[in-house]
Coordinates of C-alpha atoms and ligand atoms in Angstrom, one line a residue:
X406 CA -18.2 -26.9 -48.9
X407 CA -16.4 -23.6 -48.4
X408 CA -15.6 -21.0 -45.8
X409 CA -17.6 -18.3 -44.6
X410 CA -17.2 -14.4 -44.3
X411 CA -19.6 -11.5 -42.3
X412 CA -18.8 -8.1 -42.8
X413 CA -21.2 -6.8 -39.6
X414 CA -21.0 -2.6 -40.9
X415 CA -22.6 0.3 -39.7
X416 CA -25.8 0.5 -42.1
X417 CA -25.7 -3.3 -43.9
X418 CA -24.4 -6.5 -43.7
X419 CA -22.7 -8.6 -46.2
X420 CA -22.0 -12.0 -46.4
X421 CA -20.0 -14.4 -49.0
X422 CA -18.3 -17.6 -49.1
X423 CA -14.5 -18.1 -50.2
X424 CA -11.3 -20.0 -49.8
X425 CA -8.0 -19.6 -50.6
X426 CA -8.3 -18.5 -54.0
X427 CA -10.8 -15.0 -52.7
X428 CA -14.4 -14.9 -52.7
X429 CA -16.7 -16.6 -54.9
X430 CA -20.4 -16.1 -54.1
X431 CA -21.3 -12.7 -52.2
X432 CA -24.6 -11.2 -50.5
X433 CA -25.3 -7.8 -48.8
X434 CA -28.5 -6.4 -47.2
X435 CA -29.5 -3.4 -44.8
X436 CA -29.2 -4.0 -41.5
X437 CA -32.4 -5.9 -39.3
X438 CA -32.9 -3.5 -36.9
X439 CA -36.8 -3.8 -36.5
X440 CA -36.6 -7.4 -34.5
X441 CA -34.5 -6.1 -31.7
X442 CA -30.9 -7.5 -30.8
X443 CA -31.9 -10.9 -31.8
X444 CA -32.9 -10.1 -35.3
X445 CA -29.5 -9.1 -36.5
X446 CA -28.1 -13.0 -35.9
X447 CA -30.8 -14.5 -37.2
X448 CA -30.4 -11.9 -40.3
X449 CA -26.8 -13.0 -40.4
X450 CA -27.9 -17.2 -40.5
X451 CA -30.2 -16.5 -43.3
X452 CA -27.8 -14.7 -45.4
X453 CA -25.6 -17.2 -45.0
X454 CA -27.4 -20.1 -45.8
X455 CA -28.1 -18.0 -49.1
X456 CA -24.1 -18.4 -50.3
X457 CA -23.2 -21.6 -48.4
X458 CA -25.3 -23.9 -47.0
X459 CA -22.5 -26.1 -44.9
X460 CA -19.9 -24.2 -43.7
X461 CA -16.0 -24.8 -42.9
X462 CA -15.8 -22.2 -40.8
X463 CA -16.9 -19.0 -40.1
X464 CA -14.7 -15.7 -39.7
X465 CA -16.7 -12.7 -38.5
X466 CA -15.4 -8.7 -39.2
X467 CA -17.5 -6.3 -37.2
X468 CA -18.5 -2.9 -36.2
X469 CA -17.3 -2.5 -32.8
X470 CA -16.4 -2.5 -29.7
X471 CA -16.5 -5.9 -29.7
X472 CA -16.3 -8.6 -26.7
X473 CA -14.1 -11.0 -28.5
X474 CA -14.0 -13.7 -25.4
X475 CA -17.9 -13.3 -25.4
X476 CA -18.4 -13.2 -29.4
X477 CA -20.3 -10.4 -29.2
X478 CA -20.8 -6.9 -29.9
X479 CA -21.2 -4.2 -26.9
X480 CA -22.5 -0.9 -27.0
X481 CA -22.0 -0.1 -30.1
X482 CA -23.5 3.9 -30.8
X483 CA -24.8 2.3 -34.3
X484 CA -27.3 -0.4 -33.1
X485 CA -29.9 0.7 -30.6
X486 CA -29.5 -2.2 -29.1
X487 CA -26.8 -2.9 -26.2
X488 CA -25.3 -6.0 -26.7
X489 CA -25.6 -8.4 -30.1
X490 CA -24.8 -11.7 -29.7
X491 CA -22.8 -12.9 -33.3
X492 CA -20.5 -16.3 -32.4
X493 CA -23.2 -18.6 -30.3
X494 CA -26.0 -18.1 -32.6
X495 CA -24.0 -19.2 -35.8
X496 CA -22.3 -21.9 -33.8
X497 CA -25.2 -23.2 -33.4
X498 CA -27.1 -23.0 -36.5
X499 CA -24.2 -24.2 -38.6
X500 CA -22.3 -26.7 -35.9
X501 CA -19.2 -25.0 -37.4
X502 CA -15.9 -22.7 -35.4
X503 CA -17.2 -18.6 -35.5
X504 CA -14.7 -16.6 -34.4
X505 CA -15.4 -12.7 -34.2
X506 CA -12.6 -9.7 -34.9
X507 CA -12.9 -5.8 -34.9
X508 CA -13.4 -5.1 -38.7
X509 CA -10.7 -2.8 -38.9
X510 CA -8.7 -5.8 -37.5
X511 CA -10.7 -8.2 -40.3
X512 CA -9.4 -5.1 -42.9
X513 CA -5.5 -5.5 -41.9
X514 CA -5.5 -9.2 -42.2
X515 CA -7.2 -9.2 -45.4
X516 CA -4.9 -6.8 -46.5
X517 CA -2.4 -8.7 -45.7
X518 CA -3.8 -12.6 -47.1
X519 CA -5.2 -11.5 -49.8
X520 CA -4.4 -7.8 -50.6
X521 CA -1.0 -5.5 -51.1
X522 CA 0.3 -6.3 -47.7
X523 CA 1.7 -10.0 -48.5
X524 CA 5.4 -8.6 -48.6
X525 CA 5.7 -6.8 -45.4
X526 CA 4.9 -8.0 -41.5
X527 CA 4.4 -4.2 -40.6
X528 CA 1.5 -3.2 -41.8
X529 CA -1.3 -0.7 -41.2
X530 CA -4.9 -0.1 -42.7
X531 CA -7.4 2.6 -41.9
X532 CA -10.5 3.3 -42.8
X533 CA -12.3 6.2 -43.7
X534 CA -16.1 6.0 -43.9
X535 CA -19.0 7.1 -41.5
X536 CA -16.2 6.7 -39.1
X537 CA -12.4 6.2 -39.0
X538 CA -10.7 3.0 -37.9
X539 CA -7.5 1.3 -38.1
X540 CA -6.2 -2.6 -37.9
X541 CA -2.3 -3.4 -37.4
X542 CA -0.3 -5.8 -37.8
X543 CA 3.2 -5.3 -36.1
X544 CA 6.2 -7.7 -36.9
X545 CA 3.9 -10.6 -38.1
X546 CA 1.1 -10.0 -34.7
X547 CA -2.3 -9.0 -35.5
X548 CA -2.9 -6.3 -32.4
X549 CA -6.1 -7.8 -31.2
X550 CA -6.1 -5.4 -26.9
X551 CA -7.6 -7.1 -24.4
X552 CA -11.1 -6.8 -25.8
X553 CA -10.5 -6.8 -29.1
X554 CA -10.4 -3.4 -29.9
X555 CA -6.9 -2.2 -30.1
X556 CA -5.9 0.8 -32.4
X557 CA -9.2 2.9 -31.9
X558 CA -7.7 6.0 -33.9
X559 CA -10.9 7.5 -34.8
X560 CA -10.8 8.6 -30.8
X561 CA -7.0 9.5 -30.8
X562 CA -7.3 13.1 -29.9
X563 CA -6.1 15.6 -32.6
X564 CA -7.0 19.0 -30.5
X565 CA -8.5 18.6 -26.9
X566 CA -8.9 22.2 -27.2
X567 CA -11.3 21.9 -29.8
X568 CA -14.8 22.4 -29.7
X569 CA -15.7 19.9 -32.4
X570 CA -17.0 16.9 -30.0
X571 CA -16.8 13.4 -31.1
X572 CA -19.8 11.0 -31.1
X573 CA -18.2 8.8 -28.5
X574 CA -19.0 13.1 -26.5
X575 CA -14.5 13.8 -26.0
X576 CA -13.5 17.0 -27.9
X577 CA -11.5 16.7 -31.1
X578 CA -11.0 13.7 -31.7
X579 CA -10.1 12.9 -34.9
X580 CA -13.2 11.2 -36.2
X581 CA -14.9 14.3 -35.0
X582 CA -13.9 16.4 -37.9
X583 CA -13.0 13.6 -40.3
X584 CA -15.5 10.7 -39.9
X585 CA -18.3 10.7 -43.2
X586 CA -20.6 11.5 -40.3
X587 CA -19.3 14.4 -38.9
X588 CA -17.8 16.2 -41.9
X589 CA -20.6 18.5 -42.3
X590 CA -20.4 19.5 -39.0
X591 CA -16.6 20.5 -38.9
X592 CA -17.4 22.0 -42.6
X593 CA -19.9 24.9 -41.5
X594 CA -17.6 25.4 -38.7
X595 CA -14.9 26.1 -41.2
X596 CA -17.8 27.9 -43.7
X597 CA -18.8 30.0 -41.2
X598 CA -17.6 33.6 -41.9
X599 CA -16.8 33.0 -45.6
X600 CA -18.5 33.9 -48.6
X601 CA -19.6 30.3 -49.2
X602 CA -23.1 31.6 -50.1
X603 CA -21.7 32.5 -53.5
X604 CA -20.1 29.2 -53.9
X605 CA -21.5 25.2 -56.0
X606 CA -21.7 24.3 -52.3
X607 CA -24.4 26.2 -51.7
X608 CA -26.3 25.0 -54.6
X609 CA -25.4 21.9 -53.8
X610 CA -27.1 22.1 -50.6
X611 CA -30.3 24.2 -51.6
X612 CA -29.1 27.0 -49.8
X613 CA -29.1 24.9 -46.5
X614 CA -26.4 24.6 -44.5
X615 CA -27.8 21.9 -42.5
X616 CA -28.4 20.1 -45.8
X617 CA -24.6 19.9 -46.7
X618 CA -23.5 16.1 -46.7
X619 CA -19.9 14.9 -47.3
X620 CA -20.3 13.8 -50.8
X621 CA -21.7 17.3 -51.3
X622 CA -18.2 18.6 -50.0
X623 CA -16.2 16.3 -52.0
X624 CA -18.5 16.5 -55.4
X625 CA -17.9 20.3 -55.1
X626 CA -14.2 20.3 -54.5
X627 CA -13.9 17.6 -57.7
X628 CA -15.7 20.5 -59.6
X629 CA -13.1 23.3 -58.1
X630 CA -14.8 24.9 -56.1
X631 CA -12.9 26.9 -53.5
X632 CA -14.8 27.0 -50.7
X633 CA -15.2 23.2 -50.8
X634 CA -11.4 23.0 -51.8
X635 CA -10.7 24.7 -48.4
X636 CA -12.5 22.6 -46.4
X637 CA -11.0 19.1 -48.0
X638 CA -7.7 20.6 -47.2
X639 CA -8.7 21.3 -43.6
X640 CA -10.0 17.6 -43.3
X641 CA -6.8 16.8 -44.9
X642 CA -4.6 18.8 -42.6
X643 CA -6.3 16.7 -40.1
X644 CA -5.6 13.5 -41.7
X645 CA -1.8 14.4 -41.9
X646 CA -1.6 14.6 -38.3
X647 CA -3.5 11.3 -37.4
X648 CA -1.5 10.0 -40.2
X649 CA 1.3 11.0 -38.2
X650 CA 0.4 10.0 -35.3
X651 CA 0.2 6.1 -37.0
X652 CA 3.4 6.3 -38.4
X653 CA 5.0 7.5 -35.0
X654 CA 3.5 5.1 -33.0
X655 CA 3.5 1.6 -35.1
X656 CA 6.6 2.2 -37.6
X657 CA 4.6 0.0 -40.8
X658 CA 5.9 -0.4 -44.0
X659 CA 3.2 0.4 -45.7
X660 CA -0.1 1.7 -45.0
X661 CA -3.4 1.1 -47.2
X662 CA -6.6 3.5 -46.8
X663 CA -10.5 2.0 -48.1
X664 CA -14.0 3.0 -46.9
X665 CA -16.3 5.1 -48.6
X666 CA -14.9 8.4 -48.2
X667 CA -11.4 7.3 -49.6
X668 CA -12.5 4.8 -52.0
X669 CA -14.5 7.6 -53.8
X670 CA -12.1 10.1 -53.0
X671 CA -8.7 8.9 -53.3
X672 CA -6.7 11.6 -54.5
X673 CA -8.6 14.3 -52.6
X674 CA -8.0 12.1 -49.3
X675 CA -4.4 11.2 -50.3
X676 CA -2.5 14.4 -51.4
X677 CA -3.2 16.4 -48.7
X678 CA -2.1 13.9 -46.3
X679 CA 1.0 13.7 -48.7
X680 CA 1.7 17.1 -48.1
X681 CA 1.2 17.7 -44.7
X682 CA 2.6 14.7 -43.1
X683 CA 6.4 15.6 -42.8
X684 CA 5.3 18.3 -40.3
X685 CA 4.3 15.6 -37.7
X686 CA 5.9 12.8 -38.3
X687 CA 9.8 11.1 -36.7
X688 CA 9.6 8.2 -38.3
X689 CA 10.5 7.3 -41.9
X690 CA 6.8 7.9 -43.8
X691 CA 6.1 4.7 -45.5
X692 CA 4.4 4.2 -48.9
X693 CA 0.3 5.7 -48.6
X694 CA -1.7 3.7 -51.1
X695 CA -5.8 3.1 -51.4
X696 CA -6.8 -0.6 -50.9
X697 CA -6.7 -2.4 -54.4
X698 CA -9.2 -5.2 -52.4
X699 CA -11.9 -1.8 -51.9
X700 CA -15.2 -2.4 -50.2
X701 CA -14.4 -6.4 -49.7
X702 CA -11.3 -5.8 -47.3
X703 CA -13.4 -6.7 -44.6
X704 CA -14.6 -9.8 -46.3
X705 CA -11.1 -11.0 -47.8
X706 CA -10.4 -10.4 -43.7
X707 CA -13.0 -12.5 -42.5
X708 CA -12.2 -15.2 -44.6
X709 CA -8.7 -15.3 -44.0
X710 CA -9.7 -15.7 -40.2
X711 CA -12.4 -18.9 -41.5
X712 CA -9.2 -20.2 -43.1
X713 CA -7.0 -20.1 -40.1
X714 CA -9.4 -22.0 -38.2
X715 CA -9.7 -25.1 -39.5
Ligands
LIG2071 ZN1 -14.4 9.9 -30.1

């Protein structure tokens, strides 16, 4: 018998048992989205049963928002369904505790249990991947909000002026021009005018700036070229400021950065945020680091949340 963790992402859902020691057996898969909002539980139950088929308890780290009283997930712009329903399901199928947290939330913890948080209570973790998110823990408390979705920063507004428009439809918010998602978008924005037509980008993209993808961007800039250089150090420049804007508002020790975009980026995500950060900042700027627990923070978070229940 051993604890549970659910990573609920974006695209796919992963799954592994654990305990104290970390994670022993793990499982991922694309997300169900073909059997409507019921289909992602039942999804969930089956993975499960493929790692551990009696369970201590279950922690579960998810896309959000999240309901956390309800043990659901609500509106979320990645599902096309409105409302998910995680905790009851599993309850049921397992007769074990569930308990549901924001994954950014799931991330911190993790961080903290099981990652390079264990010497300090003020501590911060962001993610960088399709979208931006952030999980905090301030003098030993978890910030959990009301719902369970406390330090939103992908929607903390770096220009209202701007007329890069978030997802969520405000203007310039900082996932807007930094999220995986919307990079190209702020990047032919920032192309536009140049003589990018001469550059790897544009043989990158066949020529297409609607083909341009942010590993496109990112592969280019690796491979010098200036154009792509430019717009990592725009993104960057963005970064410092939301960077900032953590390290103004929650005071943390240290701060750890994983996702896709960082975890195969980390020193073209990192040193511009290095550099730029002292401009915004009025707070002492703590030590910036990548996750060393990478694409299983949310995991190592969810099982740390199993742990505590029981
Ligand atoms: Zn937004």
């Amino acid at each position: 018998m051993s604890y549970v963790a659910v990573d609920i992402g974006a695209t796919n859902i992963r799954v592994a048992c654990g305990d104290e020691s970390g994670l022993k057996r793990k499982l991922q898969e694309e997300t169900d989205q073909a059997n409507g909002a019921e289909g992602v539980p039942q999804q969930i139950i089956r993975m499960i049963r493929g790692v551990e088929g009696d369970p201590v308890a279950i922690g579960v780290g998810s896309i959000g928002p999240i309901d956390h009283s309800r043990g659901m997930i609500t509106n979320t712009p990645n599902y096309p369904f409105k409302e998910i329903q995680v905790t009851e399901p599993l309850r049921a199928a397992f007769e074990a505790p569930v308990e549901i947290m924001n994954d950014c939330s799931a991330g911190v913890l993790g961080e903290h249990v099981f990652g390079a948080g264990g010497e300090t209570d003020n501590l911060f973790y962001v993610t960088m991947s399709t979208g931006l998110g952030g999980g905090a823990i301030v003098d030993g408390h978890l910030l959990a909000g009301k719902d369970g979705n406390a330090v939103e920063i992908g929607h903390l507004t770096i220009n209202p002026y701007s007329s890069v428009i978030c997802g969520c439809g405000c203007p310039g918010h900082w996932e807007a021009f930094s999220g995986g998602k919307n990079i190209p978008y702020y990047a032919r924005s920032l192309l536009q005018g140049t003589r990018w037509r001469s550059s790897l980008l544009n043989d990158l993209c066949g020529g297409d700036p609607q083909g341009i993808t942010a590993k496109m961007i990112f592969d280019a800039a690796r491979q010098n070229d200036e154009h792509a250089l430019m717009v990592v150090e725009e993104i960057g420049k963005v970064n410092a400021v939301g960077f900032a804007d953590i390290v103004n508002a929650y005071d943390p020790e240290l701060i750890t950065v994983g996702g896709s975009i960082a975890l195969n980026n980390p020193d073209l995500i990192l040193a511009p945020i290095e550099r730029y950060i002292a401009r915004h900042v009025i707070n002492r700027v703590p030590e910036i680091m990548i996750t060393p627990i990478g694409e299983d923070v949310v995991l190592y978070g969810a099982i740390a949340l199993a742990l505590d229940m029981s």
